[in-house]
PDB file of C-alpha atoms and ligand atoms in Angstrom:
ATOM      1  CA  UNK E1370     341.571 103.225 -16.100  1.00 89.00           C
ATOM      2  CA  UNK E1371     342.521  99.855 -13.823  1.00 94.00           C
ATOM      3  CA  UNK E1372     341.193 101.265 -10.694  1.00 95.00           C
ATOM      4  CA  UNK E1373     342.755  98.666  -8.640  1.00 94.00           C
ATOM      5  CA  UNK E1374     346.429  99.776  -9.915  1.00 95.00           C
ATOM      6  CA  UNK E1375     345.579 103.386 -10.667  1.00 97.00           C
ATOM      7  CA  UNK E1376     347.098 106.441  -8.142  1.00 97.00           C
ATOM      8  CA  UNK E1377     345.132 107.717  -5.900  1.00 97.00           C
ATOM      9  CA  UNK E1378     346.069 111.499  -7.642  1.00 96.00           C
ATOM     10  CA  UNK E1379     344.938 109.487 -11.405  1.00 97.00           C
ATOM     11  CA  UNK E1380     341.494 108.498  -9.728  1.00 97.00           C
ATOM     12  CA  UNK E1381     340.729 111.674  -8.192  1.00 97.00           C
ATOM     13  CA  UNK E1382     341.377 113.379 -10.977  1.00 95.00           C
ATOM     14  CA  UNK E1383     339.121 111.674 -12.611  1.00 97.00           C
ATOM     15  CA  UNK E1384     336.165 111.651 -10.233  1.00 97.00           C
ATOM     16  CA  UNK E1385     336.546 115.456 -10.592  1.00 94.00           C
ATOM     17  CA  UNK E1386     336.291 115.445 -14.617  1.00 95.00           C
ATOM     18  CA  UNK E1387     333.181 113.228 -13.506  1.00 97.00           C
ATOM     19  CA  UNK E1388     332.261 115.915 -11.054  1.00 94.00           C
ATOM     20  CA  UNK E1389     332.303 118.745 -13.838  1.00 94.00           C
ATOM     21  CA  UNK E1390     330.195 116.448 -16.187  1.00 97.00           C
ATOM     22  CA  UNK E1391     327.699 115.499 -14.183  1.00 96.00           C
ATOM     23  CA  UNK E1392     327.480 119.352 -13.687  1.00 95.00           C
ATOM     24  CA  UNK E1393     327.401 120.164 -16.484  1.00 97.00           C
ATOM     25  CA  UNK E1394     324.512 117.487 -17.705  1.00 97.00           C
ATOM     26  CA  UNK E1395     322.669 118.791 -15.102  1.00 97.00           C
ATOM     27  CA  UNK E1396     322.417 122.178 -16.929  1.00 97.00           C
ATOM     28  CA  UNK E1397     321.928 120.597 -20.277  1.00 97.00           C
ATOM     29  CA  UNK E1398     319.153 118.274 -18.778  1.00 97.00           C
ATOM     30  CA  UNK E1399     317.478 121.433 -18.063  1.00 96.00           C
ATOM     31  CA  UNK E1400     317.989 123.390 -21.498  1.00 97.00           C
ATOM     32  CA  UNK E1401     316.664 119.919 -23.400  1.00 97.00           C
ATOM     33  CA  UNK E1402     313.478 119.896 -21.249  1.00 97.00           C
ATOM     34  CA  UNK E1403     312.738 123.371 -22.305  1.00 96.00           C
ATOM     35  CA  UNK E1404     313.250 122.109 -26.053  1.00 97.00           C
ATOM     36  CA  UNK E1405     310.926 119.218 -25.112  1.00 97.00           C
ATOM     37  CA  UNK E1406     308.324 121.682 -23.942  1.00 97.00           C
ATOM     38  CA  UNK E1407     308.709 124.144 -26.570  1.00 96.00           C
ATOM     39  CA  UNK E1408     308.302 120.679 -29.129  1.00 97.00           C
ATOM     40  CA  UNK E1409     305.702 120.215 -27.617  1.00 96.00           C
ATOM     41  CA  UNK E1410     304.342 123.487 -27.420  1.00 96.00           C
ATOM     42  CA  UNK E1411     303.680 124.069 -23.828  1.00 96.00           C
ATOM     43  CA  UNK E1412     304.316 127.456 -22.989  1.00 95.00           C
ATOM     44  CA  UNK E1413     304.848 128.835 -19.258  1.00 95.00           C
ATOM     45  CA  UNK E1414     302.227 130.739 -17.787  1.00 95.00           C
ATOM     46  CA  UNK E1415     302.601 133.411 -14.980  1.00 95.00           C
ATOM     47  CA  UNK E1416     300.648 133.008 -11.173  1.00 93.00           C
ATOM     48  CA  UNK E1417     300.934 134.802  -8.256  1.00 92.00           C
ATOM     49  CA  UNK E1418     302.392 133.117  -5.170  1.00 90.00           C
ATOM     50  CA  UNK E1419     300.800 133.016  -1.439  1.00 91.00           C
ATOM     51  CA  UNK E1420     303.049 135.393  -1.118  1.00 91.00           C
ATOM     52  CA  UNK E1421     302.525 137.835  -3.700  1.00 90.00           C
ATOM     53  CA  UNK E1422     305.327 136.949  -5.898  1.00 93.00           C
ATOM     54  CA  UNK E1423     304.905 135.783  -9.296  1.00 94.00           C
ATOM     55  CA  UNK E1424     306.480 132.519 -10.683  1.00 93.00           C
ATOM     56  CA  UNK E1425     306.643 130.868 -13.828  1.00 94.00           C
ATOM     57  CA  UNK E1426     305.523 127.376 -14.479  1.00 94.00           C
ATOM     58  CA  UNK E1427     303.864 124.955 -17.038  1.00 95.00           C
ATOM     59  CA  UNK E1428     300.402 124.129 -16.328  1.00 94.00           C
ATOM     60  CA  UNK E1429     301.122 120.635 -17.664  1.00 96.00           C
ATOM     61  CA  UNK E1430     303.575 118.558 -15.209  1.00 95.00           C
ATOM     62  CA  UNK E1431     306.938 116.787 -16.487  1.00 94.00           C
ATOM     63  CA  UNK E1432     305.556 113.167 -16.370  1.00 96.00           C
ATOM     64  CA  UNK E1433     302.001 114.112 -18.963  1.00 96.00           C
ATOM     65  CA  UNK E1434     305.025 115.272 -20.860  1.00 96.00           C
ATOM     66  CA  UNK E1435     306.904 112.856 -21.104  1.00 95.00           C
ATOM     67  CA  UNK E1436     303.394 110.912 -21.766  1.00 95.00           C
ATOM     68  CA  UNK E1437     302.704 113.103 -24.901  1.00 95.00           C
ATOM     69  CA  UNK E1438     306.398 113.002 -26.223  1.00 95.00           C
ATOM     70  CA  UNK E1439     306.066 108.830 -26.485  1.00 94.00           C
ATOM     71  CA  UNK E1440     302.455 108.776 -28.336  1.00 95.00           C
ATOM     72  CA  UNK E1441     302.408 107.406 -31.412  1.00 94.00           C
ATOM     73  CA  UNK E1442     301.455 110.387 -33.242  1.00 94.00           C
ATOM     74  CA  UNK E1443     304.126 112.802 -31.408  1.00 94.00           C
ATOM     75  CA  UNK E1444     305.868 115.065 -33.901  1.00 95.00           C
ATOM     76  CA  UNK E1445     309.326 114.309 -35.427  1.00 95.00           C
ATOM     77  CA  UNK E1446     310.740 117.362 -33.466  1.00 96.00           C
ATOM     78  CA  UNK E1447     309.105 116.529 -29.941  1.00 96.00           C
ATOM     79  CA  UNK E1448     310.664 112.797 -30.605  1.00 96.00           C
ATOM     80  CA  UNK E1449     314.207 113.593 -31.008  1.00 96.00           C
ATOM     81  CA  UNK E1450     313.710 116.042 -28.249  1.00 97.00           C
ATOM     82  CA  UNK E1451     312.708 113.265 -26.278  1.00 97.00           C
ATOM     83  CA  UNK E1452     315.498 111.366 -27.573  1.00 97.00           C
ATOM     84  CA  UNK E1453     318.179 114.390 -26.596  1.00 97.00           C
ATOM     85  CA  UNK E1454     316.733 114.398 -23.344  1.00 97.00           C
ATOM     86  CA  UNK E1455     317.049 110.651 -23.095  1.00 97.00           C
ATOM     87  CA  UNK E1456     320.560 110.044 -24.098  1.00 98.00           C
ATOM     88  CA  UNK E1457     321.597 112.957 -21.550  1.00 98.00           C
ATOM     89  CA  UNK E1458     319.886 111.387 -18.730  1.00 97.00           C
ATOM     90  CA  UNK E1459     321.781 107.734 -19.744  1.00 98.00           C
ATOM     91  CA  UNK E1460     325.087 109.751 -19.553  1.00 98.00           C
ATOM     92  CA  UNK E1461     323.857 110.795 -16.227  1.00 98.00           C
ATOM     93  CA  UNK E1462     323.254 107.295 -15.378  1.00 98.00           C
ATOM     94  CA  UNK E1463     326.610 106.432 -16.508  1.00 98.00           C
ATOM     95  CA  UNK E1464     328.367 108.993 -14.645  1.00 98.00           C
ATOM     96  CA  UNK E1465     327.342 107.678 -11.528  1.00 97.00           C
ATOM     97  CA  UNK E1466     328.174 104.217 -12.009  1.00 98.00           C
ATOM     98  CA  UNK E1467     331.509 104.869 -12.823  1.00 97.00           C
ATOM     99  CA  UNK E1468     331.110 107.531  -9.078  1.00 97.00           C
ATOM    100  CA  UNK E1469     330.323 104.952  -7.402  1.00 97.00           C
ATOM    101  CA  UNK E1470     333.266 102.076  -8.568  1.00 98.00           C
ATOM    102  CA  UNK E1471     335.389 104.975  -7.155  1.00 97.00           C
ATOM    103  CA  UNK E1472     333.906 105.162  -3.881  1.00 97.00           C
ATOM    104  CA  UNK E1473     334.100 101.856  -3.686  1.00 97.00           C
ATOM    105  CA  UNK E1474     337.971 101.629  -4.404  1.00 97.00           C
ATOM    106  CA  UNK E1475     338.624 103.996  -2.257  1.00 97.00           C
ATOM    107  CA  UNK E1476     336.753 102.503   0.677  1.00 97.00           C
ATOM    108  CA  UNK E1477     338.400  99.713  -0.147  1.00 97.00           C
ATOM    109  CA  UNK E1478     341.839 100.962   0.237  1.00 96.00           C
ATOM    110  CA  UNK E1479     341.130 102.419   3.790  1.00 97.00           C
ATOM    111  CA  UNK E1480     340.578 106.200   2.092  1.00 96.00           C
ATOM    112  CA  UNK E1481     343.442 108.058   1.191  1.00 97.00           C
ATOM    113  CA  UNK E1482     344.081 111.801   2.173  1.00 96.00           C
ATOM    114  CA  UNK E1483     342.901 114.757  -0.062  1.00 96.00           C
ATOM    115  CA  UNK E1484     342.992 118.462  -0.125  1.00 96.00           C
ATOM    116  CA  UNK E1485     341.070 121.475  -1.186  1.00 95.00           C
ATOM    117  CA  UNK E1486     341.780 125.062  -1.580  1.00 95.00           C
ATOM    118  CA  UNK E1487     339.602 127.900  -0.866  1.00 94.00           C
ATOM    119  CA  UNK E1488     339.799 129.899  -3.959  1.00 90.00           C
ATOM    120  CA  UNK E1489     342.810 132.193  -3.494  1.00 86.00           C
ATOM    121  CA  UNK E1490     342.799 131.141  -0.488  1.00 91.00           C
ATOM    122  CA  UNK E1491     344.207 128.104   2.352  1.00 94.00           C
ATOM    123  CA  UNK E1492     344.907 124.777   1.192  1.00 95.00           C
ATOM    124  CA  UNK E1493     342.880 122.553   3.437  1.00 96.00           C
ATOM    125  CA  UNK E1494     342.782 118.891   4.475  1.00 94.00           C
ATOM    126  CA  UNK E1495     339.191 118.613   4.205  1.00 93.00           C
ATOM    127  CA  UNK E1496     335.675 121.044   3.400  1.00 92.00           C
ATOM    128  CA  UNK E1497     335.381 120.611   7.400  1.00 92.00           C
ATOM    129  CA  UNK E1498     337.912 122.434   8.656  1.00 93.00           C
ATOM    130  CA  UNK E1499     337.227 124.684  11.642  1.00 91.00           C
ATOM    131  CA  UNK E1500     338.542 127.991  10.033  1.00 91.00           C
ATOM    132  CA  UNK E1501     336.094 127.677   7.254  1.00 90.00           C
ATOM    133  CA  UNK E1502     332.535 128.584   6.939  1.00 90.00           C
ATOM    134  CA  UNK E1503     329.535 126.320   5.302  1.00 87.00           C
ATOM    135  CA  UNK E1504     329.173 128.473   3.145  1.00 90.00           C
ATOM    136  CA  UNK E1505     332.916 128.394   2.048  1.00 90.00           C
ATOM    137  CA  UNK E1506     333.609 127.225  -1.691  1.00 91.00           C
ATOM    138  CA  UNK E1507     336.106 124.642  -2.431  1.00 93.00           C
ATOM    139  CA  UNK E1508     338.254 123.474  -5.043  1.00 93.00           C
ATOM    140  CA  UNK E1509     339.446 120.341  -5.343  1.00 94.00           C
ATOM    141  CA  UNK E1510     343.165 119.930  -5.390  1.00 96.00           C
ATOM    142  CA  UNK E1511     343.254 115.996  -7.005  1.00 95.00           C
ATOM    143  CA  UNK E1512     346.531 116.313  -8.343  1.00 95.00           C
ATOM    144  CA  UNK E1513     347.633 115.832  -4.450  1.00 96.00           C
ATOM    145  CA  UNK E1514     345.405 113.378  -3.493  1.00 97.00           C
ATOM    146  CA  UNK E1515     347.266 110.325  -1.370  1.00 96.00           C
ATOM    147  CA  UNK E1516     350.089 112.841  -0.562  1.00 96.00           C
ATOM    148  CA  UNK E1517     351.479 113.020   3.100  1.00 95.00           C
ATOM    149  CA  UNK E1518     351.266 115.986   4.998  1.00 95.00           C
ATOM    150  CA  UNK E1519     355.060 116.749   4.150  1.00 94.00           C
ATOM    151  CA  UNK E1520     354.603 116.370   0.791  1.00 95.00           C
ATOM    152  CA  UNK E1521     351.391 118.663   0.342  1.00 95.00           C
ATOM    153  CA  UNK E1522     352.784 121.458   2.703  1.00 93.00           C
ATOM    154  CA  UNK E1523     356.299 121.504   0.424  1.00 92.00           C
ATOM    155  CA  UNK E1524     353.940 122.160  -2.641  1.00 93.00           C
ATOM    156  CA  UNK E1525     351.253 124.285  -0.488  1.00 93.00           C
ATOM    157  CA  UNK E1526     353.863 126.982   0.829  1.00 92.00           C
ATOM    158  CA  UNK E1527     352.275 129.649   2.368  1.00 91.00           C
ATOM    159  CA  UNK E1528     348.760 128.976   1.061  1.00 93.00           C
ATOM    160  CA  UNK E1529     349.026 125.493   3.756  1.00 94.00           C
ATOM    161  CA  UNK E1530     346.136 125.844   6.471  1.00 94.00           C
ATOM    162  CA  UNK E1531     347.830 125.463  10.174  1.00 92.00           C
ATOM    163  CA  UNK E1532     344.772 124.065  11.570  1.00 93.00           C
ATOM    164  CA  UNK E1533     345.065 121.304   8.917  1.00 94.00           C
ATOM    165  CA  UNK E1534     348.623 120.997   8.581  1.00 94.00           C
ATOM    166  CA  UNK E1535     350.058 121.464  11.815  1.00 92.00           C
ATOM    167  CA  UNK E1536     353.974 121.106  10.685  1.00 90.00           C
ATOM    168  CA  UNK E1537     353.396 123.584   8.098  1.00 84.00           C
ATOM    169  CA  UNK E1538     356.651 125.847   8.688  1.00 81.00           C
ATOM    170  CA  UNK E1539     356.421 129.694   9.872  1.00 78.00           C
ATOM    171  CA  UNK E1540     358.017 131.115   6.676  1.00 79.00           C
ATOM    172  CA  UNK E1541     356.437 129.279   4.065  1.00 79.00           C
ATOM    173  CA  UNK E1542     357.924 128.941   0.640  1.00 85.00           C
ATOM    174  CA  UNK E1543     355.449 130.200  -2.208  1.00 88.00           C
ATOM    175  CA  UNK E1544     352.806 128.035  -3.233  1.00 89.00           C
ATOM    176  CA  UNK E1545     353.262 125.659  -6.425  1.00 89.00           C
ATOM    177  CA  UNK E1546     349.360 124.151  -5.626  1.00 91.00           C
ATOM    178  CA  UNK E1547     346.515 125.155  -7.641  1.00 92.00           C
ATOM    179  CA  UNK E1548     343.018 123.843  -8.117  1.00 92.00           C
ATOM    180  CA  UNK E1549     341.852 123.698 -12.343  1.00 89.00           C
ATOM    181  CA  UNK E1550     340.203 126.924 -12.297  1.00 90.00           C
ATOM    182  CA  UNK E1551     343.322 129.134 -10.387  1.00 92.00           C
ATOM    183  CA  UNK E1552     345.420 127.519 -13.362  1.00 92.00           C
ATOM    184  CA  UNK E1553     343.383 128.737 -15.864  1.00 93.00           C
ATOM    185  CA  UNK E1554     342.857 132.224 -14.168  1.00 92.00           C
ATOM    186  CA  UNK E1555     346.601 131.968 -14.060  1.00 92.00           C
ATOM    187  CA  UNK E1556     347.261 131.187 -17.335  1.00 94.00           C
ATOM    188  CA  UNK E1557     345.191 133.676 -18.691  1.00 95.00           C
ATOM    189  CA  UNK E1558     346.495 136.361 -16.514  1.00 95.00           C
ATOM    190  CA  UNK E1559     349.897 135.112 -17.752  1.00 94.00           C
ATOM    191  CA  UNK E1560     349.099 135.583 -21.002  1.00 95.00           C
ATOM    192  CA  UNK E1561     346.960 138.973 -20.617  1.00 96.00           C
ATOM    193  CA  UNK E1562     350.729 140.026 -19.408  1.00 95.00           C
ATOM    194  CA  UNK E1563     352.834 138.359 -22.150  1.00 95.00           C
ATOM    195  CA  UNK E1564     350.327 140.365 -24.611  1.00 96.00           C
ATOM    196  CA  UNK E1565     351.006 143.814 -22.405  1.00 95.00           C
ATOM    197  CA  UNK E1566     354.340 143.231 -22.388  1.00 95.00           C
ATOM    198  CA  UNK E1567     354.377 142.893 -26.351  1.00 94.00           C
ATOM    199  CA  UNK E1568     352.675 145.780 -26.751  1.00 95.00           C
ATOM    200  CA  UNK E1569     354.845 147.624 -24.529  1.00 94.00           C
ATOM    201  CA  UNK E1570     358.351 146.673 -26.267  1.00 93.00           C
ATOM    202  CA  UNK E1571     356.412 147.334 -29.832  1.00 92.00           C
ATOM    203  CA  UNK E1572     356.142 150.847 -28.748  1.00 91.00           C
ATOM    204  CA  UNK E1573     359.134 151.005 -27.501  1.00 91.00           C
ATOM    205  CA  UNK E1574     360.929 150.191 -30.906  1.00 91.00           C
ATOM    206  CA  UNK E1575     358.860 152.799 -32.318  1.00 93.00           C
ATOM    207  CA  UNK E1576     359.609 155.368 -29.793  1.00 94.00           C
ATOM    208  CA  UNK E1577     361.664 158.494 -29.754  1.00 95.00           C
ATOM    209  CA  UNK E1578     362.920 160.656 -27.022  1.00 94.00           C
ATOM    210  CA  UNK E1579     365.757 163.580 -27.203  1.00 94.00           C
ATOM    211  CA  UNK E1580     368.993 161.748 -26.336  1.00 94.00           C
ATOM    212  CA  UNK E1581     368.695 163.289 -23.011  1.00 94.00           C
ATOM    213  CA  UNK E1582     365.469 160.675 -22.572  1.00 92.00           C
ATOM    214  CA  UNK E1583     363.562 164.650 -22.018  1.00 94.00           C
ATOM    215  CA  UNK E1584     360.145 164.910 -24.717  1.00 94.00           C
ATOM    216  CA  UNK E1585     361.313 165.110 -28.097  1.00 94.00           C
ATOM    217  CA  UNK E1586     359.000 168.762 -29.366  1.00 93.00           C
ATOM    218  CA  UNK E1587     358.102 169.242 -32.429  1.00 90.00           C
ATOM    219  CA  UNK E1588     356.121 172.148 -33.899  1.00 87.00           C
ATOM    220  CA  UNK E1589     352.813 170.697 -33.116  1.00 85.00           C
ATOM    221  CA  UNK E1590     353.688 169.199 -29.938  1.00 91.00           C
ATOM    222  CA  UNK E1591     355.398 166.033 -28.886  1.00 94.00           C
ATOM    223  CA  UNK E1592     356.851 163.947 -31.296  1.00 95.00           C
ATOM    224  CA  UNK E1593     356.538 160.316 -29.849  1.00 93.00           C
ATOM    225  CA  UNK E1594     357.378 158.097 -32.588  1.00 94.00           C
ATOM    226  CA  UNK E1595     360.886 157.715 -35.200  1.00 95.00           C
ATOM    227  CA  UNK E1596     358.461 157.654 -38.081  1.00 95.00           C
ATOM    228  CA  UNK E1597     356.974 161.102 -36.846  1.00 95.00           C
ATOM    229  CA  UNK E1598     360.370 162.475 -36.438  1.00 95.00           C
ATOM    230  CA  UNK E1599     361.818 161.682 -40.026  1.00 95.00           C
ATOM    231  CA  UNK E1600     358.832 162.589 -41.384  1.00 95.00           C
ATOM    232  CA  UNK E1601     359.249 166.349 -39.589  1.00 94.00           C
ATOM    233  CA  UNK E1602     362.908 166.423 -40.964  1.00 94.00           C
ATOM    234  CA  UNK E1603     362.416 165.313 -44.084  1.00 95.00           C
ATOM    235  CA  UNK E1604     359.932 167.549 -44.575  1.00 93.00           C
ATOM    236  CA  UNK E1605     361.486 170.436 -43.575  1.00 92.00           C
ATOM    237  CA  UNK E1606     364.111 170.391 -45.916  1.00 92.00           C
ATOM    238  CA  UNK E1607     361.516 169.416 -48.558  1.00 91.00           C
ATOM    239  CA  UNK E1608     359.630 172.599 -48.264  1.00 91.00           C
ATOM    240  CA  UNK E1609     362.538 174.515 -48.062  1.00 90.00           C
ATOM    241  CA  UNK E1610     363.557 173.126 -51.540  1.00 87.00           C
ATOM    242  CA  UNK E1611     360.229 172.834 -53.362  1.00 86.00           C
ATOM    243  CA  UNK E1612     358.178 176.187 -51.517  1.00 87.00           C
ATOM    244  CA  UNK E1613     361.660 177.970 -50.616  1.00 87.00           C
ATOM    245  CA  UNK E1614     360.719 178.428 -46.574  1.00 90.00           C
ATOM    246  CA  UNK E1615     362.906 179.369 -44.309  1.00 90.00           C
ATOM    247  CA  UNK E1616     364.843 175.713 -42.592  1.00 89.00           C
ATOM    248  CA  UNK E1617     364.329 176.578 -38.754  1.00 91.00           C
ATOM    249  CA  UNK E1618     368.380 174.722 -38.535  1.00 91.00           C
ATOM    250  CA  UNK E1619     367.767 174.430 -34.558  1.00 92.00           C
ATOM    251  CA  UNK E1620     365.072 172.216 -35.064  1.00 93.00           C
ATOM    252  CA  UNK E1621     366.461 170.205 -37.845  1.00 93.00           C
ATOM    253  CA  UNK E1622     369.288 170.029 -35.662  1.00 94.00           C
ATOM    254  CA  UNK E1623     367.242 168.406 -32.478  1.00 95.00           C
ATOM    255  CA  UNK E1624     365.966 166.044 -35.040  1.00 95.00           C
ATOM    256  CA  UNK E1625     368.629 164.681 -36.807  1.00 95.00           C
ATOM    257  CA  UNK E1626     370.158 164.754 -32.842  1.00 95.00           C
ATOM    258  CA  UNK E1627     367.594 162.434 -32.142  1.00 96.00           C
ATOM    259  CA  UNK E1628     367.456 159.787 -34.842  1.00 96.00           C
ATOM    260  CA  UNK E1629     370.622 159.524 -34.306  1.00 95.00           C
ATOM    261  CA  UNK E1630     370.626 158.380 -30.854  1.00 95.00           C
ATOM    262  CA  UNK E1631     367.609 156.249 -31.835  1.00 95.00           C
ATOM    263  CA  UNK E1632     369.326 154.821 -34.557  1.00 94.00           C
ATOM    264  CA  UNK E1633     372.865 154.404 -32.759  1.00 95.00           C
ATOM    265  CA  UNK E1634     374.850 156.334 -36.096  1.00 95.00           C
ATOM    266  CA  UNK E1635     376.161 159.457 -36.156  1.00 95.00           C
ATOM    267  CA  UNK E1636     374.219 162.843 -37.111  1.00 94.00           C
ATOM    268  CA  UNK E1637     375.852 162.863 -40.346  1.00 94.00           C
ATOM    269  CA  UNK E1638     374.523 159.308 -41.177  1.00 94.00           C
ATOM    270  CA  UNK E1639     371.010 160.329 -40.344  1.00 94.00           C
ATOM    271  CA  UNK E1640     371.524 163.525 -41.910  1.00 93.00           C
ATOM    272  CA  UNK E1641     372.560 161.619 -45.501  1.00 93.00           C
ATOM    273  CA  UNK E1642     369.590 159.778 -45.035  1.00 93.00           C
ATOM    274  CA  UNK E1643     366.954 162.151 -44.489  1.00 94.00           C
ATOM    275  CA  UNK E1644     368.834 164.845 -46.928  1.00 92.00           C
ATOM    276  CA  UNK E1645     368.549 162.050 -49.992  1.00 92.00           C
ATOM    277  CA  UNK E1646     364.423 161.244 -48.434  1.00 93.00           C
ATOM    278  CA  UNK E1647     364.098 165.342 -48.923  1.00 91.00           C
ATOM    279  CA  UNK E1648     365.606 165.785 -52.164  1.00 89.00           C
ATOM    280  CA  UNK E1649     363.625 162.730 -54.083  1.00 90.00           C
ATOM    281  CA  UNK E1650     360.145 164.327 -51.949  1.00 91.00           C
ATOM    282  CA  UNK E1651     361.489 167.795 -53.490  1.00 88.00           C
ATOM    283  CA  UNK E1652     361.810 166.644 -57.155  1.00 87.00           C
ATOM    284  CA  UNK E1653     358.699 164.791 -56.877  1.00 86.00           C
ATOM    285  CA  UNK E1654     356.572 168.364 -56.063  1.00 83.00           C
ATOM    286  CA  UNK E1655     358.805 170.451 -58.487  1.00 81.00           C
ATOM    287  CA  UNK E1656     360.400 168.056 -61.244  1.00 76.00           C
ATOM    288  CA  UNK E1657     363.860 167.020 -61.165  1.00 69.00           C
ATOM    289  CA  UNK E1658     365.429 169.494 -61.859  1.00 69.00           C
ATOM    290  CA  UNK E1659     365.251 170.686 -57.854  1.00 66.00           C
ATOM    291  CA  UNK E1660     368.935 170.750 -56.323  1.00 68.00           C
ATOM    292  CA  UNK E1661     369.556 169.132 -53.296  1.00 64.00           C
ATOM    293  CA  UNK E1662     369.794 170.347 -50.066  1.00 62.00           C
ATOM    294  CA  UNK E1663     373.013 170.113 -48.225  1.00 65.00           C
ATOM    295  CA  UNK E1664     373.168 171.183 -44.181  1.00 60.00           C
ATOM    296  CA  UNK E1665     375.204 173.733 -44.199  1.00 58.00           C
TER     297      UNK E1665
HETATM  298 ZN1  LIG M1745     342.175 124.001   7.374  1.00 59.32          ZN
END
């Protein structure tokens, strides 16, 4: 990146990627020196404080360490620990060089304006704003950075702070501005949704009511699903043919009423359908010899 040419919105956006590195390298400093140690085998060892709580610590401090882990005859594992641990703390080094060329653009351009949000919260003009606390956490909202008041308040809506942005109107549109974690909490909430939703219309399609949108009852209780319901009819007729019982005709009939409206044919259709299903079930048990069924 050209800083002298670049937006103020590209080089933000980058000193915050720098930000979240230099974060995150912190953290990983931190789990290498505990390889180092355990390398080296130094083990933490448990005292009591003034007082009275107890603390863990290594008896041996971080500079003998690093003392041991460059003697000639350190172990293969202690020296690439040390070597871990050293190319982390060069990225560090890094990191902040390429902090500080930004400060030092932006000074020289005179600054440039910036905003943060509170997390679900106001969109703010800086971390010092009078409505907020020190304890307040911020997010920083780079993609605006170098915007005019105007400009951040249209995109702001009603998440715009009135203390910071005094022209911000008294029925806000809704906000379009969020920091890189809200747009991955929304995007994941977008898709927890999308999957919902999926679910939702998949048992929809499988779903059967009486046409009358009332519980569709079967013998057993309700019948929730098409499958369920064929499966009822069809074998009603079925054990009517193979184990002669008695076809309860009411209940065939609420069936077939019902397929039909799920299907969108007519109750002779359905009925064609699950009489042929019945019959081929029916010669299956008995041979094939069975006769068909026909509703009478
Ligand atoms: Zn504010």
């Amino acid at each position: 990146m050209d800083l002298t040419t670049a937006t103020p919105s590209e080089i933000d956006t980058r000193l915050a990627e720098l930000e979240r590195q230099d974060a995150k390298l912190t953290y990983d400093i931190q789990s290498a020196w505990s390889d180092l140690r355990a390398a080296l085998g130094h083990r933490q060892v448990r005292v009591l404080n003034r007082d009275g709580r107890a603390e863990y610590v290594y008896l041996i401090s971080s500079h003998d360490a690093e003392h041991e882990a460059v003697a000639p005859d350190a172990s293969t594992n202690t020296r690439e620990a040390y070597q871990a641990l050293h190319a982390l703390r060069k990225q560090v080094l890094v990191n902040r060089a390429e902090r500080t060329k930004i400060k030092v653009e932006f000074n020289r351009r005179g600054g440039w304006t910036r905003a943060w949000a509170v997390p679900n919260g106001h969109v703010h003009q800086s971390t010092a704003c009078s409505t907020c606390f020190p304890t307040t956490r911020f997010g920083w909202l780079s993609q605006v950075s170098g915007m005019n008041e105007a400009e951040i308040v249209a995109q702001a809506g009603e998440r715009a702070c009135t203390r910071c942005y005094p022209s911000a109107p008294v029925n806000p549109k809704p906000c379009q501005l969020w920091t890189i974690e809200e747009q991955a909490e929304r995007a994941s909430a977008q898709q927890v949704a999308a999957v919902k939703a999926e679910k939702a219309a998949a048992k929809a399609a499988k779903a059967i009511t009486n046409p009358d949108g009332s519980p569709l009852r079967g013998k057993w209780g309700v019948i929730a699903t098409e499958r369920t319901a064929e499966i009822e009819a069809v074998n009603e007729i079925h054990n009517f043919l193979a184990f002669d019982y008695e076809i309860n005709q009411a209940y065939l009939d609420t069936l077939f009423a019902a397929l039909a409206h799920k299907r969108g044919q007519t109750v002779e259709e359905v009925t064609a359908v699950i009489q042929a299903k019945a019959t081929k079930k029916a010669a299956k048990t008995m041979g094939p010899s069975i006769e068909s069924w026909n509703r009478p």
